[in-house]
Structure formats: C-alpha cells, structure tokens
XYZ file of C-alpha atoms in Angstrom:
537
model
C -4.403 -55.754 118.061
C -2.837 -55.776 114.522
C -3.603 -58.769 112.218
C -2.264 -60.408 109.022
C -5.309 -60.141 106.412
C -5.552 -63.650 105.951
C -4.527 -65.044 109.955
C -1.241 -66.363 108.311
C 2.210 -65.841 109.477
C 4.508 -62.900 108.478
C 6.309 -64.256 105.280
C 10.078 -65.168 106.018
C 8.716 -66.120 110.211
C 9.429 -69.998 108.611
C 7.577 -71.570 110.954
C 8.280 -74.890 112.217
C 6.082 -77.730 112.727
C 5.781 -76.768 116.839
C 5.507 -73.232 115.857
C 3.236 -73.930 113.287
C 0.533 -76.030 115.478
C 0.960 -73.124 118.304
C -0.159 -70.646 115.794
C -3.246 -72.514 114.912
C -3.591 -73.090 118.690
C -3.503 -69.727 119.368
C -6.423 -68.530 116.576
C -9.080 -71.572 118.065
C -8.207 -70.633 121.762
C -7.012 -74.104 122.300
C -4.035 -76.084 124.136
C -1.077 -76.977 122.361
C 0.629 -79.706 123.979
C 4.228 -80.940 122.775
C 4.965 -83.652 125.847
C 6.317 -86.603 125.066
C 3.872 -88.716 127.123
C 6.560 -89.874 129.881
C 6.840 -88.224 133.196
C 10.842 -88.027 133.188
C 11.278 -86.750 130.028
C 8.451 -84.012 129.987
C 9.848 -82.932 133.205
C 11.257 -79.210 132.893
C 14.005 -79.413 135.329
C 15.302 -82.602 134.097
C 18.820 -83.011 132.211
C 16.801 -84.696 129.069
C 17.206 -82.470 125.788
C 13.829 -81.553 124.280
C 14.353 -81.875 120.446
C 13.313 -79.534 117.503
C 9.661 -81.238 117.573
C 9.318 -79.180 121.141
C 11.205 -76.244 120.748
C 9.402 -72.688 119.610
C 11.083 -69.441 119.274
C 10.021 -67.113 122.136
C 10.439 -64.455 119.477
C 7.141 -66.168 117.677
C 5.419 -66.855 121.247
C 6.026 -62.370 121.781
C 4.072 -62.388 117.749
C 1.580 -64.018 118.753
C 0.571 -62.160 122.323
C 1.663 -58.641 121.120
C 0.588 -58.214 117.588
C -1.099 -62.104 116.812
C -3.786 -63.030 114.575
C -7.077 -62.025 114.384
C -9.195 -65.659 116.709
C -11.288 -68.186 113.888
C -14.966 -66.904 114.331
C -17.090 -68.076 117.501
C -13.476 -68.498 118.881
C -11.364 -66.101 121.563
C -7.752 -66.277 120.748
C -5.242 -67.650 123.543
C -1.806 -68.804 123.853
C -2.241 -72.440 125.674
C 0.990 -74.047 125.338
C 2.627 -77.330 127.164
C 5.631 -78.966 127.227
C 7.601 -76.366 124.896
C 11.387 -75.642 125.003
C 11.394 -71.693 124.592
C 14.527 -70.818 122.952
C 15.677 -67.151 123.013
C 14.440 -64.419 125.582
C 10.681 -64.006 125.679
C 10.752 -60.078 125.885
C 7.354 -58.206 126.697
C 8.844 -55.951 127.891
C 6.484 -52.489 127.942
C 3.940 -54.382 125.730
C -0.353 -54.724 126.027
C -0.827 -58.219 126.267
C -5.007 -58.603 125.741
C -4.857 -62.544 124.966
C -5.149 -65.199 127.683
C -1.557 -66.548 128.746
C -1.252 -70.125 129.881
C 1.980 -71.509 129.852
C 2.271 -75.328 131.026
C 5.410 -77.515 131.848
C 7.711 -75.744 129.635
C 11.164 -74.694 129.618
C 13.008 -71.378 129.029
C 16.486 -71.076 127.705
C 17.023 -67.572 128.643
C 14.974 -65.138 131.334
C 11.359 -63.805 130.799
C 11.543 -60.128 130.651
C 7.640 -58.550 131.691
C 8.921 -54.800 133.016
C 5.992 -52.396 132.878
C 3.811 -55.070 130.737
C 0.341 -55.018 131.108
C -2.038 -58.580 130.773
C -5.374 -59.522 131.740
C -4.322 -63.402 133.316
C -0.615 -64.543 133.164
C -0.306 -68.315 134.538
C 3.418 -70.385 133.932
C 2.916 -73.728 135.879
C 5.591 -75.734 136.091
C 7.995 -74.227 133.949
C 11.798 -73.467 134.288
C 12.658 -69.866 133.835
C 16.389 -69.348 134.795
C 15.165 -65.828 135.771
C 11.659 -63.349 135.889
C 11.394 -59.664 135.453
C 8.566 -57.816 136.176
C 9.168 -55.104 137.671
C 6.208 -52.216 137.658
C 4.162 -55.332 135.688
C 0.510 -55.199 135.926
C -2.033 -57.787 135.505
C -5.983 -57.579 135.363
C -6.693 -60.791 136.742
C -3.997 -63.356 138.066
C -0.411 -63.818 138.244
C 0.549 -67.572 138.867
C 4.121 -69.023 139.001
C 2.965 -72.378 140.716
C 5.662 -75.190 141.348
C 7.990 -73.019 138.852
C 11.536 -73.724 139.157
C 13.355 -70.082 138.822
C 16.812 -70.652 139.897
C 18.257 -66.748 139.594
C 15.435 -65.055 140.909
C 12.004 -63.053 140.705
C 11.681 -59.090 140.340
C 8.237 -58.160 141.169
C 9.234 -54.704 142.598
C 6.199 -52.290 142.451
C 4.560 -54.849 140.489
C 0.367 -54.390 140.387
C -1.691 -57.547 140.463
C -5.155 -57.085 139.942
C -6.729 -60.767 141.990
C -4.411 -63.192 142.884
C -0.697 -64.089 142.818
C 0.537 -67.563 143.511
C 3.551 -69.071 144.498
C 2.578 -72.347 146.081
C 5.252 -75.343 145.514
C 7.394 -72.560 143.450
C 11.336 -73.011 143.890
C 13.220 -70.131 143.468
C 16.924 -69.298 143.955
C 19.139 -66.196 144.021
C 21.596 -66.862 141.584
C 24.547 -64.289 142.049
C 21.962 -61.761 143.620
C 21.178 -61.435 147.363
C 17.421 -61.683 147.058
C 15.356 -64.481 145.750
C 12.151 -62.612 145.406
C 12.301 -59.190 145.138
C 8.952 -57.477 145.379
C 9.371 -53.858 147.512
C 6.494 -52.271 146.638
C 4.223 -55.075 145.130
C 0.098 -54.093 145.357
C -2.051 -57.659 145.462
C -5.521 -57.334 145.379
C -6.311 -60.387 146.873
C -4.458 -63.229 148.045
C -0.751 -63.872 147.967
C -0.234 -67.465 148.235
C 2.937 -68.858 148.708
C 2.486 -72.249 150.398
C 5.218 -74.974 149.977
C 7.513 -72.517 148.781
C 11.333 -72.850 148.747
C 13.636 -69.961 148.350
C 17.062 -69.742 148.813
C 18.078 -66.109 148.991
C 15.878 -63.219 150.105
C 12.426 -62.576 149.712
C 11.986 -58.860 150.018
C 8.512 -57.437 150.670
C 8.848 -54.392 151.821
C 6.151 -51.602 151.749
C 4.112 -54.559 149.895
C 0.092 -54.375 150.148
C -2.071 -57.455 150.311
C -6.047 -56.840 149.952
C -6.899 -60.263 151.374
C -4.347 -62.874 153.226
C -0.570 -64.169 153.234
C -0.556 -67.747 152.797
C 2.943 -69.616 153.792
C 1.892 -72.932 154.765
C 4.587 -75.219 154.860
C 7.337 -72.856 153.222
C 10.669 -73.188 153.296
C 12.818 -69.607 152.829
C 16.720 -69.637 153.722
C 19.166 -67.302 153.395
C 22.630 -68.695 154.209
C 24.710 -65.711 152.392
C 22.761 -62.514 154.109
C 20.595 -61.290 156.452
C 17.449 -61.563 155.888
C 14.880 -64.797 154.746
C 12.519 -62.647 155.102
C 12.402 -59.014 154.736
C 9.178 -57.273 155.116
C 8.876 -53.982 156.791
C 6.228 -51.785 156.725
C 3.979 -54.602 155.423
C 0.352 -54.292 154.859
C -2.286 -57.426 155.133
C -5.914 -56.619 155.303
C -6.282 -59.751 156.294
C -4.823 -62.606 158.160
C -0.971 -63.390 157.751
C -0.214 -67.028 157.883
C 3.093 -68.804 158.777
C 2.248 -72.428 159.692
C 2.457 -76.161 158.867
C 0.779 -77.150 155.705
C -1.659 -79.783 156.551
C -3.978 -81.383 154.969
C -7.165 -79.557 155.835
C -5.219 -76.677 154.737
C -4.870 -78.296 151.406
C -7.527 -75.832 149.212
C -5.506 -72.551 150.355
C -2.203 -74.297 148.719
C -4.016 -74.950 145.869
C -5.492 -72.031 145.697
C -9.515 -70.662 145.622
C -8.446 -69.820 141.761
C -6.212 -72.818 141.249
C -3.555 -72.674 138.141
C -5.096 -75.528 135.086
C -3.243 -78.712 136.072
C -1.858 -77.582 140.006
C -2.683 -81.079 141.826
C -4.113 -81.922 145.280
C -0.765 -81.313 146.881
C -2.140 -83.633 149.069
C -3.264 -86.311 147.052
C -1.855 -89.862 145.920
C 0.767 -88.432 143.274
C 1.352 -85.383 145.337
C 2.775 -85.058 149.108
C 1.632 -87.821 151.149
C -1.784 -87.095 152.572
C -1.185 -87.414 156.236
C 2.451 -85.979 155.682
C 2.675 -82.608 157.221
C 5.172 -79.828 156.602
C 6.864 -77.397 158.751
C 7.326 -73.713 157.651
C 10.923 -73.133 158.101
C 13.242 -69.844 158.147
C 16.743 -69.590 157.934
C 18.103 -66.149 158.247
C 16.337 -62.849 159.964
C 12.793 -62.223 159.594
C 11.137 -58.362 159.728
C 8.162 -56.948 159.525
C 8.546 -54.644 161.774
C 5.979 -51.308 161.289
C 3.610 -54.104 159.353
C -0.076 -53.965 159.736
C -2.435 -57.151 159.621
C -6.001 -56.610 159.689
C -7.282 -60.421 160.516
C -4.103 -61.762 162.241
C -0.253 -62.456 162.576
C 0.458 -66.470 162.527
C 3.442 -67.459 163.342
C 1.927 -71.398 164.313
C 4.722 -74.035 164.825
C 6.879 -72.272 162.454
C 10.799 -72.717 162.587
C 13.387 -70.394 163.057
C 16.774 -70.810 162.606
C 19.049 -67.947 163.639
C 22.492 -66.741 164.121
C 23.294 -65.066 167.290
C 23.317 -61.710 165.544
C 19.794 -62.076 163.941
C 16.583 -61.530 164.885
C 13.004 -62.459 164.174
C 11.250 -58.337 164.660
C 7.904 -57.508 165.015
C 8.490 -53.885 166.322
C 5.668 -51.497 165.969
C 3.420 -54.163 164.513
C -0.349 -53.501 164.488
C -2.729 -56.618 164.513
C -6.138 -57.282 166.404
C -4.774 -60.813 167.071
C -0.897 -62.224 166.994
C -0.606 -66.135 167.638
C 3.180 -66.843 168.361
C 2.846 -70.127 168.962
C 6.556 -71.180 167.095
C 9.310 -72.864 168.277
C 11.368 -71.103 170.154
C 14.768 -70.508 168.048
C 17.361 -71.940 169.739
C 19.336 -68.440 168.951
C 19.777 -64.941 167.767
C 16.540 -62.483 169.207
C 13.018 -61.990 169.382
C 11.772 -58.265 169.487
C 8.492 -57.089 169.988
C 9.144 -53.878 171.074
C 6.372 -50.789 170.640
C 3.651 -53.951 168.988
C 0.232 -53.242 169.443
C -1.853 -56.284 169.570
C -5.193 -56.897 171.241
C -5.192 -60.699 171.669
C -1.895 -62.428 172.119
C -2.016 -66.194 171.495
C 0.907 -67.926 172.833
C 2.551 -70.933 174.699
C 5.317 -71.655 177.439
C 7.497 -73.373 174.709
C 7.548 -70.212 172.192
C 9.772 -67.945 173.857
C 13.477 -67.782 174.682
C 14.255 -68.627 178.552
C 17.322 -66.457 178.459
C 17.927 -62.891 177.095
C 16.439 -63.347 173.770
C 13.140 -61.750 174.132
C 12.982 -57.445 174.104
C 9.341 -56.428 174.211
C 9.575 -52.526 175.985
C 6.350 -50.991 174.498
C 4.843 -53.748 173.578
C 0.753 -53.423 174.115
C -1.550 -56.534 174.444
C -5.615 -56.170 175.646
C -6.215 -60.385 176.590
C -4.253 -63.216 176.741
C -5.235 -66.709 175.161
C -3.080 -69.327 176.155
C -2.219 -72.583 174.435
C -1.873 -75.152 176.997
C -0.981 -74.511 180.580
C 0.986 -70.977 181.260
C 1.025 -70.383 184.925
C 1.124 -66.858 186.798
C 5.126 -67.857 187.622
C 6.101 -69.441 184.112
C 4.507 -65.999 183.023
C 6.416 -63.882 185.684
C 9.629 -65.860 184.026
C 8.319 -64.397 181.047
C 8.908 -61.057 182.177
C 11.867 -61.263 183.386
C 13.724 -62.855 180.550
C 12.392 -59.694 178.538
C 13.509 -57.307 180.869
C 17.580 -58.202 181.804
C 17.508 -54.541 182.803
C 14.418 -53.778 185.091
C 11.768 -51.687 183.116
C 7.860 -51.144 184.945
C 6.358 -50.926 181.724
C 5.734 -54.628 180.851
C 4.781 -55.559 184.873
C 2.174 -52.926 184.616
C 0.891 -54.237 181.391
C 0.445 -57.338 182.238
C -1.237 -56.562 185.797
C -3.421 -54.403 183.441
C -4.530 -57.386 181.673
C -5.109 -59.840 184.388
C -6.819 -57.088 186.401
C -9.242 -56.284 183.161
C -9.921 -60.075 183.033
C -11.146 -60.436 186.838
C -8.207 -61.892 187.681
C -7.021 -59.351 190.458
C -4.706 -61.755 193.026
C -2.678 -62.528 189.597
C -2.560 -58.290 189.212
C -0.957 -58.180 192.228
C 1.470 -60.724 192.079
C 2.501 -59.027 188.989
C 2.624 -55.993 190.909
C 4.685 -57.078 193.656
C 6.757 -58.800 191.758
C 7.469 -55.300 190.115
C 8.578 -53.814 193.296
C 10.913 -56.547 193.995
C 12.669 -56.333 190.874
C 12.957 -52.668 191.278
C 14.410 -53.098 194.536
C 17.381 -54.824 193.039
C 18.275 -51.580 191.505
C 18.185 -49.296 194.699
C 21.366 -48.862 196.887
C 21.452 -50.662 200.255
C 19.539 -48.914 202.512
C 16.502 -48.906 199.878
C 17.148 -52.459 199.972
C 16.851 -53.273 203.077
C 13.900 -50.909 203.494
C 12.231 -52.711 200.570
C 13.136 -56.384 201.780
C 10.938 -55.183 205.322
C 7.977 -53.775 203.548
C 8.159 -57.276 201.382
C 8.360 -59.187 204.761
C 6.144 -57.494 206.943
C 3.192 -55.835 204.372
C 3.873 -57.587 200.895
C 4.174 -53.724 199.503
C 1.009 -53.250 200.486
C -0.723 -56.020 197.583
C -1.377 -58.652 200.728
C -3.368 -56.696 202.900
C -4.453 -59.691 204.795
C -0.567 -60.103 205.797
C -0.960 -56.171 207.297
C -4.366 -57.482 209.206
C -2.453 -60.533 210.368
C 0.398 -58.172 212.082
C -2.155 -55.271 213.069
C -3.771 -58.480 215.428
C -0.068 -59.697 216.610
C 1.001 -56.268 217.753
C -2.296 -55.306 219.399
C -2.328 -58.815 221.254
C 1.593 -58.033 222.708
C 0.833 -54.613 223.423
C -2.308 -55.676 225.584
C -0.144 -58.191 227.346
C 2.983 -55.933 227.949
C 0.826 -52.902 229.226
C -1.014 -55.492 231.112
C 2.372 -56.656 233.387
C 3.741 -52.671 233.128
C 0.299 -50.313 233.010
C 1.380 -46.569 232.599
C 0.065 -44.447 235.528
C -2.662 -42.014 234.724
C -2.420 -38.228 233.523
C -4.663 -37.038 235.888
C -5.540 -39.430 238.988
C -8.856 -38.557 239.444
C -10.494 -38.307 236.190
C -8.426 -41.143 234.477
C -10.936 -43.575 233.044
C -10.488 -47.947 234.544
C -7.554 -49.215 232.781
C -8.104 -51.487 230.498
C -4.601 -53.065 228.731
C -6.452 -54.166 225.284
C -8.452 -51.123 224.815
C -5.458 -49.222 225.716
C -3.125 -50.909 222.708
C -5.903 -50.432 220.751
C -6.262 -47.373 220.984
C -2.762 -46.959 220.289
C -2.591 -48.942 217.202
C -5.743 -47.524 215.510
C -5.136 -43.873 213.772
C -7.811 -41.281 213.710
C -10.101 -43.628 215.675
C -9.679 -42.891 219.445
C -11.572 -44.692 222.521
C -10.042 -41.818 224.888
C -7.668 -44.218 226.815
C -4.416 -42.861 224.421
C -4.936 -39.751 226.344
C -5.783 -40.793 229.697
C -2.849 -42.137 230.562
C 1.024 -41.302 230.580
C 3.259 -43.705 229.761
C 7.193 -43.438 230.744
C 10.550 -44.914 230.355
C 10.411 -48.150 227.631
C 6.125 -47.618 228.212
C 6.837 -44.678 225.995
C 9.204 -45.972 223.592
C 6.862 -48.699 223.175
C 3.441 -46.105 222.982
C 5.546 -44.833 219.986
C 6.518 -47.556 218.052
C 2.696 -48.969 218.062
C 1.231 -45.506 217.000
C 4.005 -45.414 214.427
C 3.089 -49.426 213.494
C -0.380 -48.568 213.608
C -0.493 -46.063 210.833
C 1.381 -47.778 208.422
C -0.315 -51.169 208.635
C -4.088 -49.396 208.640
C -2.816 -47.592 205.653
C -2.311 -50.996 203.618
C -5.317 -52.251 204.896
C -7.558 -49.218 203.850
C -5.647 -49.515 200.826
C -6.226 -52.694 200.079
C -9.946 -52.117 201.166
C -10.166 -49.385 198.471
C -8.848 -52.013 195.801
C -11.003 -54.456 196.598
C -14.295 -52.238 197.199
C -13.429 -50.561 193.348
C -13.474 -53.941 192.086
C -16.486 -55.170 193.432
C-alpha cells in the first residue's frame, strides 16, 4: 500500500469535516459514526435528506481502501464507517483491498462496483445500495450484505468467497433486470445464509458451490415477471440445504455463527416478535434439478406458489436424505424424476392429489413418515404420479417396504401393480386378469389359492362320490375312495395311484380335467408363495 509521507491527505482532496474525521478513523482503526441519534432519520431507506455533515465522497472512501495512509503506530488501519451518505459511485473495481471494510447504516447514491476486486472481510449492514457488482469478486474472509436494501439487484456471478456470505433480512429487487441475485457460478467456502430474505426477481444459482449449508429460513423470493424464484441447477451443498420456517430456536443460524457488528437477535424485543414465526415462501418456479446435497434437502413447511405452467424440479437430485414436508402448491408441477435419495421424509399433505406429481426414476432406500401415511394413502401416491401406468415406481416402493420387513405391504404394492397394468391390456387380457385377481390375487395371496385348492377338492370328493368313474382294469383297481380320488387329481407331481386306477367318462372326464388343470395352477401360487415366504424367513 502507497502512503502520503506525513499520513495527510493528497493536497487539493479538500476534505470536509465527515471526510476529514473518516480519515483519522481510518489511520486509528476506529468507527466513525455520523447518525443523527434518532431511529427515523438515521434510517437508510427513509425519504429524510442526510445533510453535508453526513455525506463523504465515495471517491475519498476508494483513497482510503486502495492507496490510504500508512495506520498511527500500535494501530491496524480500517475503514469503520456509520451512518454516511456516499455520494458518487464507489468503484473498486479490479483493485487489492488489504484494509478491514465495515460499512454500517449508510446510504449510496449511485451502485457499488467490486468486479474482480480482491478483500480480506467486506461487511455493508444495513445500507442502501441502489445496485452491487461483483462479479468474479473474491474475498479472504467474509462477504456480508445483512438487512441491506438493494433495490436493482446483486451480481455475484463466479464470485469467490473465502468463509461466509450472508444475506439474512437483506431486501433486494430486480430493477429493470430479470434476476434479483445473480450468482451462476459463485464458490462459498462455508455457509451461505440467506434467512429472512426478500427478493423480488430471480435469484440465480446455478453451478454455485457451497462448502458447508444453505440457510433460507423464513425467506421470501417472488418472481411475478418470469420464470423462475429460484433458479439453481446443477447446485452443489456439502452440506444440508435448508428451506423452512424461521423460528426462534433457529434464531443463531439467521444471525449467523460469524454475525455482521450490530445484526440484532432477529428474534428479540426490537426485532421480530419472539414467538412470531415465518414461513419461507416462493413465488415463481423453483430448480435444482442435477443439484447435489451432502447433509440434506429441506423443503419443511415451505410455500409454493405456482402457475399452472411452472414447476418446483428436483430431477436428478442426489441427497442421502430429502424432507418434503411443504405444502402442497395448490398448482403448476412437482417433478422428481431420475432423484436419488436414500431417506425420503414426507407427509400425506405435501403432495398434489391430482396429476401434479412426475417421479419416473426416482430412487428412495427408507421411508420416514411424518404423521400417519397409510399403505392406501401411499398407493394414492402412486397413482397420482403415474396418470400413464409405469412399473417402475410400484416396484420401488415394494422394494422398500420389502427391505424394511414389511412384506404384506410389498405385495399389496405388487398387486396393485398388476391391476393397474391390466387397465392397459385389451379385453380378453382383461378379463383374464380380473379372474386371476378374483380367484388367486396374482399369485401375492397365496392363502386365497389354499382357500380354493380346499373348496375344489371338497366338491370333487362329493361329486365323484354320487357319480364314481368305473375302474381301468376290474380286477386290480384299488377300493374307491371319492376324497383320495379328487385329491389325487388336484395335486400335481404328487400321485396316491387312484388318478390312474380309474377311468372316468362323459362330464366325469370333463370334470377329471378341469381339476388337474385347477390343480396346477393353484399349487403353483402356493409353492410360490411358499418360496417367498421361506426366502424371507
């Protein structure tokens, strides 16, 4: 860092009184605060004028962080400033900021331009900045934009931040542009904390990377002009991914573990009401499809407000846990098609009853439900999310009730795959299909098969009893017997010699047919449904 020999000013700068007292500020590393003492006037979004006593040329502010004096011995120089009315653009653009930058309750008369800058700790709390660029920025330590009013936008595309960046309470519009926050590309070490954010516009993350969680507790992010509120493919979280109510316990992740100087308890006295809670809220499409969370996806109680036309996509997602325990949007789609999860947390009340919900592909290991989800409201499940019969999410879920013990649940799901598939077959399959559901379940209620195998043998023995068939050969023809007989008859491969001892004719032979015929399909569910059970066991 350059600095004057003697710590002064550049002659002809003409300091004034505010600038002057920042200066000095800035050499003994301590806060220069210009408020006025009263809450409505020292507020930045308010319509009050700040006069010349507040204002400071961000021209001097760029001196000072870029090329400013050399700190007063036993001091480290830093740029602590409150209350100020910026005039002019603060450009950085490009530039090595080394000093600490701590910006507190001021306002900006024109955009903050940081492309390509590089800083050590960057925090503006409570400022208004009609518009941020920082594109391809990179900070050492923290970025922090808390409760920041930046009505035309934020450009954090491929922006590298080397601990934290925060967003919590932060409004931020769109101005003339489609997105809100644009950020494609942005690289957070650690935590990206957005709680009790409010956008109005898009807030673009795509191809973003996140080294520890997503925090949007309590946000608010519409889009009422576009697509998208949220627009995040191909997002990365090595951690957990959080879109849920901001409540009170939650009140030290909306602060933040590395809280900006001066962010309140959102959740105290002065702040939000401390048994008040909020609702994260999205108007407009949400994706994230191809994103990869290494904790968890939460999408807890969270709103969604769509058009018929939009969706809320999670295709292709990758996440050990997803808890989509939302609302379920009274329109527009919910995909999860091709999402690999292993535990899927969800409730009755979450998804659409009608055609909303398109989940071919989609790959769970357990279930966790919240509240009561029965095997039918889950069947339901299926179906809305399959208009157009497809096996694949039948057999998945009768995967995952069969690797939880629960094997009668497997096979409801199973027959209740065959039935919907017999919908699809022409009429003959139909009817074929409606007696195998009627007489033998498909084969998945074996005790149905035993139940017939008995009713069959039991008429057979009585009608062979009134109409015996005469014998093949007189004298070495076994005694008749009319159960063992039907038996016989009814039980493939297994033979007590009677089947051959005697020669039935006329309806005794159509009737010798049908229970040999009977026979081997109901022992073939049984033994099937032997085998099923014996494997489980």
């Amino acid at each position: 860092m350059s600095e004057p020999d003697s710590g002064e000013p550049p002659a002809g700068l003409r300091l004034t009184t505010a600038e002057w007292g920042m200066w000095q500020a800035f050499r003994n590393g301590s806060s220069h605060d210009l408020r006025a003492g009263e809450a409505e006037l020292d507020d930045p979004n308010s319509e009050h004028s700040w006069g010349p006593q507040r204002t400071v040329r961000a021209r001097v502010i760029a001196l000072l962080l870029l090329h400013g004096p050399a700190a007063l011995l036993g001091r480290v120089a830093a740029l602590h400033l409150t209350g100020a009315y910026i005039t002019g653009r603060l450009n950085l653009s490009g530039g090595v900021i080394e000093p600490y930058l701590e910006l507190r309750h001021c306002r900006f008369e024109h955009e903050v331009l940081l492309p390509e800058a590089r800083l050590n700790t960057a925090r503006l709390v409570n400022c208004y900045i009609p518009r941020l660029e920082a594109a391809r920025v990179h900070t050492e330590g923290d970025l922090h934009l808390a409760r920041c009013s930046i009505p035309d936008g934020i450009r954090l595309t491929d922006a590298s931040i080397g601990t934290d960046l925060l967003l919590n309470e932060a409004t931020v519009g769109s101005g003339r542009r489609i997105r809100a926050i644009a950020a494609d590309g942005l690289q957070v070490s650690q935590e990206l904390q957005a709680s009790l954010l409010v956008t109005d516009g898009e807030v673009s993350l795509r191809g973003a990377t996140i080294g520890g969680s997503l925090f949007m507790y309590g946000s608010v992010l519409r889009n009422r002009h576009g697509r998208y509120a949220l627009h995040a493919p191909q997002l990365t979280v090595d951690q957990s991914a959080h879109f849920a109510d901001a409540e009170p316990d939650r009140a030290r992740l909306i602060q933040g573990t590395t809280p900006p100087t001066g962010t309140q308890n959102p959740f105290s006295p002065s702040g939000i009401s401390r048994h008040r809670t909020k609702r994260f809220e999205c108007t407009g499409s949400v994706k994230l499809d191809d994103g990869r969370f290494g904790g968890a996806l939460v999408l807890d109680n969270a709103r969604f407000h769509l058009e018929r036309d939009q969706e809320l996509s999670l295709r292709r997602i990758t996440t050990p846990e997803l808890c989509f325990t939302s609302q379920a949007p009274e329109r527009g789609v919910v995909v999860l098609s091709g999402a690999t999860v292993e535990n899927l947390v969800d409730k009755v009340g979450s998804w659409p009853r009608d055609e909303r919900l398109w989940m071919a592909g989609f790959s769970y290991q357990q279930l966790i439900h919240r509240g009561h989800f029965s095997l039918q409201q889950r069947l339901q499940w299926l179906a809305t999310a399959t208009p157009e019969y497809s096996p694949g999410p039948y057999e998945q879920l009768a995967g995952v009730y069969r690797n939880s013990g629960e094997d009668a649940d497997a096979r409801a799901v199973l027959l209740e795959k065959h039935r919907r598939r017999r919908e699809t077959l022409p009429l003959a399959g139909k009817l074929w299909g409606y007696l195998q559901d009627w007489t033998v379940a498909y084969g998945y209620r074996p005790g149905r098969a035993a139940l017939w195998m008995a009713i069959i043998w039991a008429s057979g023995a009585l009608f062979f009893t009134e109409q015996p068939p005469p014998p093949l050969k007189g004298d070495e023809a076994p005694q008749w017997n009319a159960p063992l007989y039907a038996l016989d008859l009814l039980l493939p491969v297994i033979s007590f010699g009677h089947d051959t001892a005697w020669s039935p004719l006329g309806w005794n032979q159509w009737v010798a047919a049908m229970m040999i015929l009977l026979g081997w399909v109901l022992a073939t569910t049984v033994a099937a449904g032997a085998t099923r059970l014996l494997r489980r066991q």
